[in-house]
Short mmCIF file of C-alpha atoms in Angstrom, two decimals:
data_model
loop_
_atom_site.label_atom_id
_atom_site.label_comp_id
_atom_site.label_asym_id
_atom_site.label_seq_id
_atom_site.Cartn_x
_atom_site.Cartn_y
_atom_site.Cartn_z
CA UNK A 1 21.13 -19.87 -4.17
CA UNK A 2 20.69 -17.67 -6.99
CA UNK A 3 17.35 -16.13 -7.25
CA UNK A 4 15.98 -15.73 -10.92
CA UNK A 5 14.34 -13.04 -12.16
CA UNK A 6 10.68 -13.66 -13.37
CA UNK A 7 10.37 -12.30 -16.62
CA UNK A 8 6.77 -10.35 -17.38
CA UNK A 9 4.29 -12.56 -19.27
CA UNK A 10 3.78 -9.42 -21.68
CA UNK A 11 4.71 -5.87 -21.59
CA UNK A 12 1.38 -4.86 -20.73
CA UNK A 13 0.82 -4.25 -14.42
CA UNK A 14 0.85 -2.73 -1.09
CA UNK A 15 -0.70 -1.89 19.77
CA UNK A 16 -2.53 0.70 19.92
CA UNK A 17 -2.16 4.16 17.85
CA UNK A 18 0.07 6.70 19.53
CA UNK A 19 -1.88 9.22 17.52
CA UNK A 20 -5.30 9.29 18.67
CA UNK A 21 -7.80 12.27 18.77
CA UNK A 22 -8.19 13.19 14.55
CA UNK A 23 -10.11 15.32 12.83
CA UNK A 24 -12.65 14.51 9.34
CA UNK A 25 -11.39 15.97 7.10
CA UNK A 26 -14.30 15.75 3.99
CA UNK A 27 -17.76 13.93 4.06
CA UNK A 28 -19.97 12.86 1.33
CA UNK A 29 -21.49 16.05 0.67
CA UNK A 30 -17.68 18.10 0.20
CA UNK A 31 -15.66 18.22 -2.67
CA UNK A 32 -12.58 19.00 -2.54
CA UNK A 33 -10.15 20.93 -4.90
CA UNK A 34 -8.12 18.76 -6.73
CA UNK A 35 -4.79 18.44 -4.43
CA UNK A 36 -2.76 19.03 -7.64
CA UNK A 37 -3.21 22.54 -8.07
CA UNK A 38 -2.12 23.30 -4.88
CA UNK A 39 1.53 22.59 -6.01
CA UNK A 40 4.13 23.73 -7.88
CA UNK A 41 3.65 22.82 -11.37
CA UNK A 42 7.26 24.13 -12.12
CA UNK A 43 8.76 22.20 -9.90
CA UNK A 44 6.93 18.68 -10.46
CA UNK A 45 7.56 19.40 -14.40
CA UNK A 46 11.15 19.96 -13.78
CA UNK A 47 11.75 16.72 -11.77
CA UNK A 48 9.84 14.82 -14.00
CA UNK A 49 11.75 15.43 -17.34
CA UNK A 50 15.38 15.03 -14.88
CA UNK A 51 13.68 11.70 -14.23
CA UNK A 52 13.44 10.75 -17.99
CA UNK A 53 16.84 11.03 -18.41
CA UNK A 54 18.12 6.64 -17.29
CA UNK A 55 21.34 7.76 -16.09
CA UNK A 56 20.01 10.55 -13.67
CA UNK A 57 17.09 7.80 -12.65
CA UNK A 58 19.47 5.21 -11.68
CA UNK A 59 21.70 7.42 -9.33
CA UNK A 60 18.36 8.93 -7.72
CA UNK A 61 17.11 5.57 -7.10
CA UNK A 62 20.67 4.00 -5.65
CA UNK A 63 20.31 7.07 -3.34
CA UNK A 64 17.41 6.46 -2.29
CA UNK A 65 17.60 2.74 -1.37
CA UNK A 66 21.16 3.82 0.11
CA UNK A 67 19.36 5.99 2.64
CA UNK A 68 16.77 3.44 3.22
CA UNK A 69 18.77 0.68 4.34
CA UNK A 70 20.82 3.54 6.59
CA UNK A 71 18.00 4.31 8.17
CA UNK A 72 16.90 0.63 9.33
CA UNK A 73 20.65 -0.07 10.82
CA UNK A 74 19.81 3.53 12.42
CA UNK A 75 17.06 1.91 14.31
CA UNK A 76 18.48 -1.14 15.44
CA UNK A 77 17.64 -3.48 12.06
CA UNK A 78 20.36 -6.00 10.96
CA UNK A 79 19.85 -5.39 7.61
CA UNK A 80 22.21 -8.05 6.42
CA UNK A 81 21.73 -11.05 8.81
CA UNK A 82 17.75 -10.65 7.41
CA UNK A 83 18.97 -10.80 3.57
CA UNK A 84 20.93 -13.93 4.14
CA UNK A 85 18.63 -15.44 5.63
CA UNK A 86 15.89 -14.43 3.17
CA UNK A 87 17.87 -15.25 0.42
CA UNK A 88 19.05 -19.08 1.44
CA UNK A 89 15.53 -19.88 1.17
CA UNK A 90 14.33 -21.93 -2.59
CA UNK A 91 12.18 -18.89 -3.71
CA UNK A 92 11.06 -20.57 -7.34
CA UNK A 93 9.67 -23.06 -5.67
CA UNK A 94 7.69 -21.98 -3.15
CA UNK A 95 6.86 -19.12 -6.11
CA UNK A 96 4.82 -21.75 -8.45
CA UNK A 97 2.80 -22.26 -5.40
CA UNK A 98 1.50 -19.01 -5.80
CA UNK A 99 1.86 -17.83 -9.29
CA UNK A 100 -1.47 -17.35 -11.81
CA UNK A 101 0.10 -18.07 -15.24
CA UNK A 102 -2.86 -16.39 -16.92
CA UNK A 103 -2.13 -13.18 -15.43
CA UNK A 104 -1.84 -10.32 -17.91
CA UNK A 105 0.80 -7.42 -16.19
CA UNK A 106 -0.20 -4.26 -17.28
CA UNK A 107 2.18 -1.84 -18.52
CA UNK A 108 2.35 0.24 -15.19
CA UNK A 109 3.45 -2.61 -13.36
CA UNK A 110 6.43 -4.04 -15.24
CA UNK A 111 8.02 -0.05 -14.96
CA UNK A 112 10.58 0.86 -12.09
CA UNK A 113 9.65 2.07 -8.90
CA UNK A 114 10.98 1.87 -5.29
CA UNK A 115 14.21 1.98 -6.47
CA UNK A 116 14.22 -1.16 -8.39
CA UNK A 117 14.54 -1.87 -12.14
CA UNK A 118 12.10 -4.48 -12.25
CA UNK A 119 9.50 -2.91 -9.89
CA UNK A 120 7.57 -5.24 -7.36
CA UNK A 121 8.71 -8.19 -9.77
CA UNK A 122 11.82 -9.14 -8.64
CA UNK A 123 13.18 -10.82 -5.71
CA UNK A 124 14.80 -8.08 -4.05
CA UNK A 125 11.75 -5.65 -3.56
CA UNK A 126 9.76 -8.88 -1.96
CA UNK A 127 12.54 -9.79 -0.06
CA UNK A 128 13.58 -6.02 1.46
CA UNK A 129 9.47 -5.53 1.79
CA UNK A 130 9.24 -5.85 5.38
CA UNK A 131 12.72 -4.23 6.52
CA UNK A 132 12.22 -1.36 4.14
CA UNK A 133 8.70 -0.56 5.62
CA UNK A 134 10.16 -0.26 9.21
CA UNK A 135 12.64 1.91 7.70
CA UNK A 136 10.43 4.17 5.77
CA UNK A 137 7.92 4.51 7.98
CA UNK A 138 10.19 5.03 11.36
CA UNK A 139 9.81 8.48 11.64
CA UNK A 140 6.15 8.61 10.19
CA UNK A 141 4.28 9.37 13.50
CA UNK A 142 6.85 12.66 14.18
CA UNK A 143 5.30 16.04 12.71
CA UNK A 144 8.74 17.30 12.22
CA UNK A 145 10.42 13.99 10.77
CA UNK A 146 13.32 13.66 12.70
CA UNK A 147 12.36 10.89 15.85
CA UNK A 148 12.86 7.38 14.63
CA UNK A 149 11.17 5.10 15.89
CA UNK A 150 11.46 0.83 15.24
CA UNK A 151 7.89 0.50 15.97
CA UNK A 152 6.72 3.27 13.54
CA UNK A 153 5.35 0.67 10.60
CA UNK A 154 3.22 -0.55 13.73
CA UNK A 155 2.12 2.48 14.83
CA UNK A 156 1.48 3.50 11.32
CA UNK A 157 -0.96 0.38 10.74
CA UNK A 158 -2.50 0.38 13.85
CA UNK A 159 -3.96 4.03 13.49
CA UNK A 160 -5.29 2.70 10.32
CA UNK A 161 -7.28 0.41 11.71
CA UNK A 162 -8.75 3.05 14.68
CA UNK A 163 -9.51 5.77 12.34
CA UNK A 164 -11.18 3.01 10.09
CA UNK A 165 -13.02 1.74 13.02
CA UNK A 166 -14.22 5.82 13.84
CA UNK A 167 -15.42 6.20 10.16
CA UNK A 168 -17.43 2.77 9.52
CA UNK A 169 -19.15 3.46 12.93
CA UNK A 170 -19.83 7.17 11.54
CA UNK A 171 -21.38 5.43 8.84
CA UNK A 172 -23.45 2.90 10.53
CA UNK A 173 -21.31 -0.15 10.00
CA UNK A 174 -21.58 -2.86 12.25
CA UNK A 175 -17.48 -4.58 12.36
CA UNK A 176 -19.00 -7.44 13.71
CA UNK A 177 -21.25 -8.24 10.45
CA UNK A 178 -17.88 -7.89 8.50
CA UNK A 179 -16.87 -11.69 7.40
CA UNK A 180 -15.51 -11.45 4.16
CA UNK A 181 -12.54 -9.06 3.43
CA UNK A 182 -10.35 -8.69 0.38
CA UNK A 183 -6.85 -6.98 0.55
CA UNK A 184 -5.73 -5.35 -2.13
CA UNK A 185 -2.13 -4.85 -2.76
CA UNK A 186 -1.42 -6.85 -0.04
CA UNK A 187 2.36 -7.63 -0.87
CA UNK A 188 3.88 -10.28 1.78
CA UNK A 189 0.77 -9.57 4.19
CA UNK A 190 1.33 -6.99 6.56
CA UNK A 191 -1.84 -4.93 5.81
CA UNK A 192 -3.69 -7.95 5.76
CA UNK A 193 -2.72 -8.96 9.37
CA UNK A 194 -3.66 -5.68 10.68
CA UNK A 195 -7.28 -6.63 9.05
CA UNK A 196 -7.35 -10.08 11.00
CA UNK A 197 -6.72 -8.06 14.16
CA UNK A 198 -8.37 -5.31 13.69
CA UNK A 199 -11.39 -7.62 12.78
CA UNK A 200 -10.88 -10.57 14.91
CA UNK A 201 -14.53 -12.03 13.48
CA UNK A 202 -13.81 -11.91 10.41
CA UNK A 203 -13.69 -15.19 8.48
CA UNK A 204 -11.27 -15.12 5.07
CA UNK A 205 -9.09 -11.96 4.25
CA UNK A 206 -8.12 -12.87 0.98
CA UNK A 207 -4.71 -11.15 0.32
CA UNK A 208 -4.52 -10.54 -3.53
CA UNK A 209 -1.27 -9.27 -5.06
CA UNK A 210 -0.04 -8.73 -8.55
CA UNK A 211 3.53 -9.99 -7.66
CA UNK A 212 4.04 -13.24 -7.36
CA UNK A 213 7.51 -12.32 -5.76
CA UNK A 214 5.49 -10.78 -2.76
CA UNK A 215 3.23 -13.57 -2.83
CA UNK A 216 5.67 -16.29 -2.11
CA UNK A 217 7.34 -14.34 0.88
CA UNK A 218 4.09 -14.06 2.33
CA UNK A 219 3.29 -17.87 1.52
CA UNK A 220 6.56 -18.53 3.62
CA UNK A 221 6.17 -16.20 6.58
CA UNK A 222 2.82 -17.54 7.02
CA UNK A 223 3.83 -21.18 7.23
CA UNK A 224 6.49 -20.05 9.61
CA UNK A 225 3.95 -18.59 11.81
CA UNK A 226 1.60 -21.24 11.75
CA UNK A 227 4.48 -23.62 12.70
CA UNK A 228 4.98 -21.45 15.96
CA UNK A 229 1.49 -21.71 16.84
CA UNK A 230 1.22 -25.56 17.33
CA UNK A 231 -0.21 -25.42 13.64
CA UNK A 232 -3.37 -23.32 14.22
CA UNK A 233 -4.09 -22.05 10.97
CA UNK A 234 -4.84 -18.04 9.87
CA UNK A 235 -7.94 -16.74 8.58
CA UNK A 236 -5.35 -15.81 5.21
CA UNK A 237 -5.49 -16.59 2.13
CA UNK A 238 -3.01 -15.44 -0.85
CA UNK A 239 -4.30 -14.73 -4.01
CA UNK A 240 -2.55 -13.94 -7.32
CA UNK A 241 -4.54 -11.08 -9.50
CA UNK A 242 -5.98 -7.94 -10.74
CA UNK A 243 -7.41 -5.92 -8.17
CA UNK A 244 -8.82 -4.30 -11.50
CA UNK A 245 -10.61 -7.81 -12.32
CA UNK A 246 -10.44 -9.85 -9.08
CA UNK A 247 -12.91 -12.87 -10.68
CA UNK A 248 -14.72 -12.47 -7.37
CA UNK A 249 -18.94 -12.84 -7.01
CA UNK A 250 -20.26 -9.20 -7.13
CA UNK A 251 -21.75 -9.03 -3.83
CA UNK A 252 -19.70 -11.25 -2.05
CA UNK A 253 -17.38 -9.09 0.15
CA UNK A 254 -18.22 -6.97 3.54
CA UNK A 255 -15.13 -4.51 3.14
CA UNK A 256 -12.09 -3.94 0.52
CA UNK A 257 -9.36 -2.54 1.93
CA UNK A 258 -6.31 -0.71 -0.07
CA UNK A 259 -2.93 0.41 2.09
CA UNK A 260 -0.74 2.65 0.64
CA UNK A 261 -1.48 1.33 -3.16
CA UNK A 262 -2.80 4.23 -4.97
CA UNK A 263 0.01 6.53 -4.63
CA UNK A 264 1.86 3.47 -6.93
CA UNK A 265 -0.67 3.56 -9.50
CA UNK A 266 -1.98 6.09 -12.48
CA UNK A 267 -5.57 7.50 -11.98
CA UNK A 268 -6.97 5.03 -14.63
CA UNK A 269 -5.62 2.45 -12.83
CA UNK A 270 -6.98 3.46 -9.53
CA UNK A 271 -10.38 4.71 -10.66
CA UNK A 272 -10.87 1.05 -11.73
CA UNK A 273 -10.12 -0.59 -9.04
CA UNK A 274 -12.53 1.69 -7.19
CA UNK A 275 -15.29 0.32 -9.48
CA UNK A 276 -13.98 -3.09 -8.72
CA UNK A 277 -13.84 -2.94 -5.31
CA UNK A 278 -17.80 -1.32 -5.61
CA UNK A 279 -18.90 -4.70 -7.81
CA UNK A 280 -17.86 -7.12 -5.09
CA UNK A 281 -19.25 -5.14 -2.22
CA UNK A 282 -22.40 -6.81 -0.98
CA UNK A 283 -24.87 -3.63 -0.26
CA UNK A 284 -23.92 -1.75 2.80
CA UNK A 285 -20.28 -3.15 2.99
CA UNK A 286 -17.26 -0.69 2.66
CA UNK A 287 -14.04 0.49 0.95
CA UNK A 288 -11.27 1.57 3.03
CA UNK A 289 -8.26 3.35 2.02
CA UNK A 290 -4.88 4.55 3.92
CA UNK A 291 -2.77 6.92 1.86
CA UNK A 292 -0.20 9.53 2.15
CA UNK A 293 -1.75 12.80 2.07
CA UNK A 294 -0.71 15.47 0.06
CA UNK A 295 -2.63 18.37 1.92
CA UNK A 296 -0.96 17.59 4.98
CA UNK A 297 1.73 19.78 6.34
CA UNK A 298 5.07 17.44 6.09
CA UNK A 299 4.34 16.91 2.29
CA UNK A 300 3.77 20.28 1.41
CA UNK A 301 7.10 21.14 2.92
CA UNK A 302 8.24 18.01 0.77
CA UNK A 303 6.49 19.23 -2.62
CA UNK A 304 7.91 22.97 -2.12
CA UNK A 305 11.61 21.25 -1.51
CA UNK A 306 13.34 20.50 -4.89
CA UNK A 307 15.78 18.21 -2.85
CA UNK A 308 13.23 16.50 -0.72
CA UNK A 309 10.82 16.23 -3.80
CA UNK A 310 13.18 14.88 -6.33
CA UNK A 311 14.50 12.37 -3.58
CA UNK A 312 10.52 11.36 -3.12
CA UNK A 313 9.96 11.24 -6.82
CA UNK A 314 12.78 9.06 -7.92
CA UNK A 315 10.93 5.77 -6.13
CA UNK A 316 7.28 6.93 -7.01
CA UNK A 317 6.62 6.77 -11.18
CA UNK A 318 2.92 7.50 -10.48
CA UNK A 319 3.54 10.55 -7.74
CA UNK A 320 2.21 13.04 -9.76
CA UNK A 321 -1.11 11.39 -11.42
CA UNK A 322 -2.01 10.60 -7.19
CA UNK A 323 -1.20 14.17 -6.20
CA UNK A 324 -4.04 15.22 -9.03
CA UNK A 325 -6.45 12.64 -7.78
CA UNK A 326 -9.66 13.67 -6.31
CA UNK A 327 -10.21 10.31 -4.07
CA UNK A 328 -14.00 11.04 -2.76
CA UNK A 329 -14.64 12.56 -6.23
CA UNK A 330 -13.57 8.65 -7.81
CA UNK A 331 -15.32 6.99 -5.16
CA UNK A 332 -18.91 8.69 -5.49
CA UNK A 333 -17.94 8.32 -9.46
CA UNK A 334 -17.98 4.54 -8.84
CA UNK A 335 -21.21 4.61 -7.05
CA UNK A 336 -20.05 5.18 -3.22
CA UNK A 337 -22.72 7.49 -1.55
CA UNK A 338 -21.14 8.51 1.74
CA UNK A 339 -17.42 9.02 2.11
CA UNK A 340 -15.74 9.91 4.78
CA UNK A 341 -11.70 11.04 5.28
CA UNK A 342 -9.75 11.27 8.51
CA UNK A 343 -6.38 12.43 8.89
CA UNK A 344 -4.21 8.84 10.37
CA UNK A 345 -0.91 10.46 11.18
CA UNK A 346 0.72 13.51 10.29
CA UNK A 347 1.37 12.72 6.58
CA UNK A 348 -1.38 10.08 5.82
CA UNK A 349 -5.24 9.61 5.63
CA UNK A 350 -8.07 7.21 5.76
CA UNK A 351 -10.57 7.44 3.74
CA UNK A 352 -13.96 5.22 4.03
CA UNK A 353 -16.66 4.70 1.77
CA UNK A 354 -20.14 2.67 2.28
CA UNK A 355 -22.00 1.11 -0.80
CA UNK A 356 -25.66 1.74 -0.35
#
């Protein structure tokens, strides 16, 4: 078939750890410098006006998903055979299932970014989600960057999830209390089936997405995987919206988690969905984010590198605003007392923050 393109209601908008023994990095009471000024300003401004320029844009970008799709034949991934069989299925359809016509996009979302035009709405990015993450993220438990390793997404998860578990207990959270929990940015579902196992009691994760695109892959993988289990259905549920203005009861969730989201969005953007994710919090319940982190070692190599940088940059509009972003500064802003940050693998963190 030939997939449409969804057009943007207005121009106006995700085992066990091999890693295991990890340090805090900041508490409540420590604030850090702002990561941004620990780079070169130079450098960043440079790329960034390159990146202005469409025709020097488009070539990064090719590049980039070029070296992408290398890398997951590299580790055993028939890139292909997976597209064809993606792309045989009747996306529009199962896509009205999904799709909130009163959604308002706003204007960071309908930008490019991951090397597509059309951003996260358009059927290639949902289709190349899962592939592309195994890809990316294959060499993200090796200091160095240079083992690959198919299970690396996994890996990458799964730490998540232990150095969330280390922080909520540091915090006096009980995971067994924790019913209710609301992804955000939760794309075709991976990070939202790390929550169901990571928190097996749990009773709803509600997976909410901006792209409807994502939405509908993760629809369809979902009713493939109930099929395989004799029908048993998963604790789920797909949800098309704002994590800026979810509609959800204030009060009404025991944790909000965010994977690898904020580095894709402007400060504004993120500061409010901080604020969001404090106004459905019931009292005591928690906000957990995983992240890259700019302080660590392998991105500081990467910022100093013009190469490695501009090759970063050109899938990442909204590098630069995350960089500057003081993440336990926002979340105390919002109203989070006690937050605390653990490093989650050699290039990413997790931070955790309890509403009191």
């Amino acid at each position: 078939m030939q997939l449409q393109q969804i057009k943007p209601f207005q121009q106006a908008r995700a085992g066990p750890a091999r890693r295991q023994p990890m340090r805090v990095v900041c508490q409540a009471s420590t604030t850090p410098a702002a990561p941004g000024r620990q780079f070169n300003p130079l450098l960043m401004g440079a790329v960034e006006a390159l990146f202005r320029f469409p025709p020097f844009f488009n070539a990064a970008a090719k590049n980039a998903r070029g070296m992408i799709m290398k890398r997951a034949e590299a580790i055993g991934l028939d890139w292909g055979s997976a597209m064809a069989e993606l792309q045989a299925q009747d996306w529009e359809a199962q896509m009205k299932e999904v799709t909130n016509p009163d959604i308002t996009y706003p204007a960071y979302y309908t930008q490019p970014f991951h090397a597509y035009s059309q951003g996260n709405l358009c059927w290639e990015a949902a289709l190349e989600v899962t592939m592309a993450a195994k890809s990316v993220h294959a060499m993200v438990m090796d200091p160095a960057g240079k083992t690959m390793d198919p299970a690396g997404d996994e890996a990458l998860r799964s730490s998540y999830s232990a150095r969330m578990a280390e922080s909520l207990a540091q915090l006096g959270v009980d995971r067994s209390k924790v019913k209710h929990i609301v992804d955000f940015g939760a794309a075709t579902g991976l990070s939202s089936l790390e929550l169901l196992r990571a928190f097996p009691g749990a009773e709803r994760v509600t997976g909410l997405d901006l792209s409807p695109h994502f939405l509908a892959v993760g629809k369809w993988e979902q009713e493939r995987r109930v099929a395989a289990a004799g029908g048993q259905p998963e604790r789920l549920v797909f949800v098309h919206g704002l994590a800026e203005d979810t509609g959800l009861p204030a009060g009404s969730q025991d944790l909000v988690s965010m994977c690898l989201v904020c580095h894709e969005l402007p400060q504004a953007a993120t500061k409010a969905i901080i604020k969001e994710a404090y106004r459905i919090l019931r009292p005591g319940g928690a906000m957990c984010i995983m992240e890259m982190n700019p302080e660590s070692a392998v991105f500081q190599r990467i910022f100093g590198n013009p190469f490695a940088y501009t090759a970063f940059k050109s899938t990442e509009p909204w590098l630069q605003e995350y960089i500057a972003l003081d993440m336990p500064g926002a979340l105390r802003e919002a109203g989070f007392a006690e937050v605390v940050t653990r490093e989650s693998t050699p290039r990413h963190k997790t931070v955790v923050a309890v509403k009191k």
